């Protein structure tokens, strides 16, 4: 049996949509390509650090040496600019959005966190790339504008992540379910390995930085206490890597909840709405789970700034509802 590759899958699903023009498909393929390049560079992470040093240093050739999250940012930016379907990007690594002057006719903007959980690189724990795609609001033919990026999560036309773990997997949605593709290194292709992902209704684990317990809001404290209370039921397992993509991925496949509430050091929450929470919320809802900030659906939050943060409760529907109280 031969697996369906990402490109074949994109081509097949495009044919099923009469209105599809192929532009979004091209964009998704280019994100797939970028993540393969990131994956290649990540596999050399220990060597790159040991041999070439940290960011802001210069190597013997006098070239700038960049840290891997900067390298990943540059790779994604370059691949998207080459793609022809993307008129601009916004990234967790860039202060302002970047309008591609040579791509004024393109219809889409992409927001991304090039390497989420990058503090895990030094210890070889999983990290990921997260992306979110919107159709531009400004007229085609001009430079893209801030309003193209500051759209509600419910307006996303595609979103996904790549997890660089014991194997590399790309998971994405275009609003018609969630599909996962594992990279087969022998042929350099992402192959459909997890079709139509639905998150289990019954959750077995919770993911939260419990070291912050004392500054959690009361409802979160209560929920964490409930998860640990083994008198009336089997206690939930606590699973927390400190890499949202990895924690989210496990919970998506096995059932669970990821929580990053407001804390003393991050009163508005730590994670970014546009680069982390919106794309993950779109995926989670498409997989029949739920995502809120404790008050409203993540996808309904009206963004006011590119780098705005939010609290996030995301995972199996029942657990999110229990946490909301
Ligand atoms: P980053 O985008 O700077 O890597 O930060 C986001 C990461 C998430 O991947 C992870 O879940 C969280 O920060 C961990 O934060 P903490 O160390 O406070 O638990
Ligand atoms: Mg991040």
Coordinates of C-alpha atoms and ligand atoms in Angstrom, one line a residue:
X1 CA 0.0 0.0 0.0
X2 CA 1.2 3.5 -0.8
X3 CA 0.4 6.5 1.3
X4 CA -1.2 9.6 -0.2
X5 CA 1.3 12.5 -0.1
X6 CA 0.5 16.0 1.1
X7 CA 0.6 17.3 -2.5
X8 CA -1.7 14.6 -3.8
X9 CA -4.1 15.1 -0.9
X10 CA -4.2 18.9 -1.5
X11 CA -4.8 18.3 -5.2
X12 CA -7.6 15.8 -4.5
X13 CA -9.4 18.0 -2.0
X14 CA -9.1 21.0 -4.3
X15 CA -10.9 19.1 -7.1
X16 CA -13.8 18.5 -4.7
X17 CA -14.3 22.3 -4.2
X18 CA -15.8 23.9 -7.4
X19 CA -14.8 27.4 -6.3
X20 CA -11.2 26.5 -5.6
X21 CA -8.6 28.4 -7.6
X22 CA -5.5 26.4 -6.4
X23 CA -3.9 29.5 -4.8
X24 CA -4.5 28.3 -1.2
X25 CA -3.3 24.9 -2.2
X26 CA -0.1 26.4 -3.5
X27 CA 0.3 28.3 -0.3
X28 CA -0.1 25.1 1.8
X29 CA 2.4 23.3 -0.3
X30 CA 4.9 26.1 0.2
X31 CA 4.4 25.9 4.0
X32 CA 5.0 22.2 3.7
X33 CA 8.3 22.9 1.9
X34 CA 9.4 25.5 4.4
X35 CA 8.8 23.1 7.3
X36 CA 10.9 20.4 5.6
X37 CA 13.8 22.9 5.5
X38 CA 13.3 23.9 9.1
X39 CA 13.2 20.2 10.0
X40 CA 16.5 19.6 8.3
X41 CA 18.1 22.5 10.1
X42 CA 16.7 21.4 13.5
X43 CA 18.2 18.0 13.1
X44 CA 21.6 19.7 13.2
X45 CA 20.6 21.9 16.3
X46 CA 23.2 20.6 18.7
X47 CA 25.9 20.9 16.0
X48 CA 24.9 24.3 14.9
X49 CA 25.0 25.7 18.5
X50 CA 28.3 24.0 19.4
X51 CA 30.0 25.0 16.2
X52 CA 28.5 28.3 15.3
X53 CA 27.6 29.9 18.6
X54 CA 24.6 32.0 19.6
X55 CA 22.6 34.7 17.8
X56 CA 24.2 38.1 17.4
X57 CA 27.7 36.6 17.0
X58 CA 29.8 36.5 13.9
X59 CA 31.5 33.4 12.6
X60 CA 35.0 33.1 11.2
X61 CA 33.8 34.0 7.7
X62 CA 32.4 37.2 9.2
X63 CA 28.8 36.0 8.5
X64 CA 26.1 36.6 11.1
X65 CA 25.3 33.5 13.0
X66 CA 21.6 33.1 13.8
X67 CA 19.7 31.2 16.4
X68 CA 17.4 28.5 15.1
X69 CA 14.2 30.5 15.7
X70 CA 15.6 33.3 13.6
X71 CA 16.7 30.8 11.0
X72 CA 13.2 29.2 10.9
X73 CA 11.6 32.7 10.6
X74 CA 13.8 33.5 7.6
X75 CA 13.0 30.2 6.0
X76 CA 9.3 30.6 6.3
X77 CA 9.4 34.2 5.2
X78 CA 11.5 33.4 2.1
X79 CA 9.4 30.4 1.1
X80 CA 6.2 32.4 1.5
X81 CA 7.6 35.3 -0.5
X82 CA 8.6 32.9 -3.3
X83 CA 5.2 31.2 -3.2
X84 CA 3.4 33.9 -5.3
X85 CA 0.2 33.4 -3.2
X86 CA 1.1 35.4 -0.2
X87 CA 1.1 39.2 -0.1
X88 CA 2.6 39.5 3.4
X89 CA 3.4 37.9 6.7
X90 CA 3.4 38.6 10.4
X91 CA 5.5 36.6 12.7
X92 CA 6.1 36.2 16.4
X93 CA 9.8 37.0 15.6
X94 CA 9.0 40.3 13.8
X95 CA 7.8 43.5 15.4
X96 CA 5.8 44.7 12.5
X97 CA 4.1 42.8 9.6
X98 CA 6.1 42.5 6.4
X99 CA 4.4 43.4 3.1
X100 CA 5.9 41.6 0.1
X101 CA 6.4 44.4 -2.5
X102 CA 6.7 41.8 -5.3
X103 CA 3.5 40.0 -4.4
X104 CA 0.8 42.7 -4.6
X105 CA -1.5 40.5 -6.6
X106 CA -1.5 37.7 -4.0
X107 CA -4.7 37.2 -2.0
X108 CA -3.5 35.7 1.3
X109 CA -1.6 36.8 4.4
X110 CA 0.1 34.3 6.7
X111 CA 0.8 34.7 10.4
X112 CA 3.2 32.3 12.1
X113 CA 5.2 31.3 15.1
X114 CA 8.2 29.9 13.3
X115 CA 9.6 27.8 16.2
X116 CA 7.2 27.5 19.2
X117 CA 8.7 26.2 22.4
X118 CA 12.2 27.0 21.2
X119 CA 13.6 26.9 24.7
X120 CA 13.2 23.1 24.2
X121 CA 15.7 22.9 21.4
X122 CA 18.7 22.8 23.6
X123 CA 17.3 19.7 25.4
X124 CA 16.1 18.0 22.2
X125 CA 12.4 18.1 23.3
X126 CA 9.8 18.6 20.6
X127 CA 9.1 22.1 19.1
X128 CA 6.8 23.2 16.4
X129 CA 5.8 25.7 13.7
X130 CA 2.3 27.2 13.9
X131 CA 0.6 29.0 11.1
X132 CA -2.7 30.9 10.3
X133 CA -3.9 32.0 6.9
X134 CA -6.4 34.8 6.1
X135 CA -7.7 36.2 2.9
X136 CA -6.7 39.9 2.6
X137 CA -9.2 42.7 3.1
X138 CA -7.3 45.3 1.2
X139 CA -7.7 45.5 -2.5
X140 CA -5.6 43.1 -4.6
X141 CA -2.9 45.0 -6.5
X142 CA -1.7 47.2 -3.6
X143 CA 0.5 46.4 -0.6
X144 CA -1.2 44.5 2.2
X145 CA -2.2 46.5 5.3
X146 CA -2.6 45.9 9.1
X147 CA -6.3 45.2 8.7
X148 CA -5.5 42.2 6.6
X149 CA -3.8 40.6 9.6
X150 CA -6.1 41.9 12.4
X151 CA -9.0 39.6 11.6
X152 CA -10.9 37.5 14.0
X153 CA -9.9 33.8 14.2
X154 CA -13.2 32.8 12.8
X155 CA -12.1 34.4 9.5
X156 CA -9.2 32.0 9.1
X157 CA -9.2 30.1 5.8
X158 CA -6.5 27.6 6.9
X159 CA -4.4 26.9 10.0
X160 CA -2.1 24.2 11.1
X161 CA 1.2 23.3 12.8
X162 CA 4.2 21.1 12.2
X163 CA 5.6 19.2 15.2
X164 CA 9.3 18.3 15.1
X165 CA 9.4 15.3 17.4
X166 CA 10.4 11.7 17.2
X167 CA 9.0 12.0 13.8
X168 CA 7.8 15.2 12.0
X169 CA 4.2 15.7 11.4
X170 CA 2.1 18.5 9.6
X171 CA -1.5 18.9 10.8
X172 CA -3.8 21.3 9.1
X173 CA -7.4 22.3 8.4
X174 CA -9.1 24.4 5.8
X175 CA -12.4 24.3 7.7
X176 CA -13.3 20.9 6.4
X177 CA -11.9 18.6 9.2
X178 CA -8.3 18.1 10.3
X179 CA -5.8 15.9 8.6
X180 CA -2.3 14.9 9.7
X181 CA 0.7 14.0 7.5
X182 CA 3.9 12.3 8.8
X183 CA 7.2 13.1 7.0
X184 CA 8.7 10.0 5.4
X185 CA 12.4 11.0 5.5
X186 CA 13.3 8.3 2.9
X187 CA 11.3 10.1 0.2
X188 CA 11.2 13.6 1.8
X189 CA 7.4 13.7 1.5
X190 CA 4.6 14.3 4.1
X191 CA 2.3 11.3 3.8
X192 CA -1.3 11.2 5.1
X193 CA -1.1 9.2 8.3
X194 CA -3.9 10.7 10.4
X195 CA -7.0 11.3 8.3
X196 CA -10.0 13.2 9.7
X197 CA -8.7 13.7 13.3
X198 CA -11.4 13.9 16.0
X199 CA -10.3 14.6 19.5
X200 CA -11.6 12.0 22.0
X201 CA -14.5 13.2 24.1
X202 CA -13.1 11.6 27.2
X203 CA -10.0 13.3 28.4
X204 CA -7.2 11.5 30.2
X205 CA -4.7 14.3 30.9
X206 CA -4.3 18.0 31.5
X207 CA -1.4 20.3 30.5
X208 CA -0.6 23.4 32.6
X209 CA 2.5 24.9 34.2
X210 CA 1.4 23.9 37.7
X211 CA 4.4 25.8 39.2
X212 CA 2.3 28.9 38.8
X213 CA -0.6 27.5 40.8
X214 CA -0.6 30.2 43.5
X215 CA -1.3 32.9 41.0
X216 CA -4.0 31.0 39.0
X217 CA -7.5 32.4 38.9
X218 CA -9.9 30.6 41.4
X219 CA -11.7 28.6 38.7
X220 CA -8.4 27.3 37.4
X221 CA -7.2 26.3 40.9
X222 CA -10.5 24.5 41.4
X223 CA -10.1 22.6 38.1
X224 CA -6.5 21.6 38.8
X225 CA -7.6 20.3 42.3
X226 CA -10.4 18.4 40.6
X227 CA -8.0 16.8 38.2
X228 CA -5.8 15.6 41.0
X229 CA -8.5 14.5 43.3
X230 CA -8.5 10.7 43.2
X231 CA -11.1 10.0 45.9
X232 CA -14.1 9.9 43.6
X233 CA -12.4 8.9 40.4
X234 CA -9.1 8.1 38.8
X235 CA -6.9 11.2 38.8
X236 CA -6.1 12.8 35.5
X237 CA -2.5 12.6 34.3
X238 CA -0.5 15.8 34.3
X239 CA 1.5 16.1 31.0
X240 CA 3.4 19.3 30.4
X241 CA 6.4 19.7 28.1
X242 CA 6.5 23.5 27.9
X243 CA 6.0 23.3 24.1
X244 CA 2.4 24.2 23.2
X245 CA 2.6 22.3 19.9
X246 CA 3.7 19.1 21.6
X247 CA 1.2 19.4 24.5
X248 CA -1.6 20.3 22.1
X249 CA -0.8 17.4 19.7
X250 CA -0.9 14.8 22.5
X251 CA -4.2 16.2 23.8
X252 CA -5.7 16.3 20.3
X253 CA -4.9 12.7 19.6
X254 CA -5.4 11.2 23.1
X255 CA -7.9 13.6 24.7
X256 CA -7.0 16.3 27.2
X257 CA -6.9 20.0 27.8
X258 CA -4.1 22.6 27.5
X259 CA -4.4 25.6 29.8
X260 CA -2.4 28.8 29.9
X261 CA -4.4 31.1 32.2
X262 CA -3.5 34.6 33.4
X263 CA -0.8 34.4 36.0
X264 CA 1.1 37.0 38.2
X265 CA 4.0 37.2 35.6
X266 CA 1.6 37.1 32.6
X267 CA -1.6 38.9 33.7
X268 CA -3.1 38.7 30.2
X269 CA -2.0 35.2 29.6
X270 CA 1.3 34.3 28.0
X271 CA 0.4 33.0 24.5
X272 CA -0.2 35.1 21.5
X273 CA -3.7 35.2 20.0
X274 CA -2.6 35.6 16.4
X275 CA 0.3 33.2 16.2
X276 CA -0.7 30.4 18.6
X277 CA -4.2 30.6 20.0
X278 CA -6.2 31.3 16.8
X279 CA -4.7 28.6 14.7
X280 CA -4.9 26.0 17.5
X281 CA -8.5 27.0 18.2
X282 CA -9.5 26.5 14.6
X283 CA -7.9 23.1 14.6
X284 CA -9.4 22.1 17.9
X285 CA -12.9 23.1 16.9
X286 CA -12.6 21.3 13.6
X287 CA -11.6 18.2 15.6
X288 CA -14.8 18.6 17.7
X289 CA -13.0 20.2 20.7
X290 CA -13.4 23.6 22.2
X291 CA -11.2 26.7 22.8
X292 CA -12.0 29.7 25.0
X293 CA -10.2 32.4 27.0
X294 CA -12.5 31.6 30.0
X295 CA -15.1 34.1 28.8
X296 CA -15.5 33.8 25.1
X297 CA -14.6 31.6 22.2
X298 CA -11.0 32.3 21.1
X299 CA -12.1 32.5 17.5
X300 CA -14.5 35.4 18.4
X301 CA -11.9 37.6 20.0
X302 CA -11.6 40.9 18.1
X303 CA -7.8 41.5 17.7
X304 CA -6.4 45.0 18.4
X305 CA -2.7 44.3 18.1
X306 CA -0.5 41.8 16.2
X307 CA 1.3 40.5 19.3
X308 CA -1.6 40.6 21.8
X309 CA -1.8 37.9 24.4
X310 CA -4.7 35.9 25.8
X311 CA -5.5 33.3 28.3
X312 CA -6.4 30.0 26.6
X313 CA -8.3 26.9 27.7
X314 CA -8.2 24.4 24.8
X315 CA -9.1 20.8 24.4
X316 CA -11.8 18.2 24.9
X317 CA -15.2 20.0 25.1
X318 CA -16.3 18.6 28.5
X319 CA -13.1 19.6 30.2
X320 CA -13.1 23.1 28.8
X321 CA -16.7 23.5 29.9
X322 CA -15.9 22.2 33.4
X323 CA -13.0 24.7 33.7
X324 CA -15.2 27.6 32.6
X325 CA -17.6 26.6 35.5
Ligands
LIG1 P1 7.4 30.8 22.8 O1 6.5 31.1 21.6 O2 8.3 31.9 23.2 O3 8.2 29.5 22.6 O4 6.5 30.6 24.1 C1 5.4 29.8 24.0 C2 5.6 28.6 24.9 C3 4.6 27.5 24.6 O5 5.0 26.6 23.6 C4 4.6 26.7 25.9 O6 3.4 26.0 26.1 C5 4.7 27.9 26.9 O7 5.4 28.9 26.2 C6 5.5 27.5 28.1 O8 5.5 28.5 29.0 P2 6.0 28.3 30.5 O9 7.4 28.0 30.4 O10 5.7 29.6 31.2 O11 5.2 27.2 31.1
LIG2 MG1 5.3 30.5 20.6

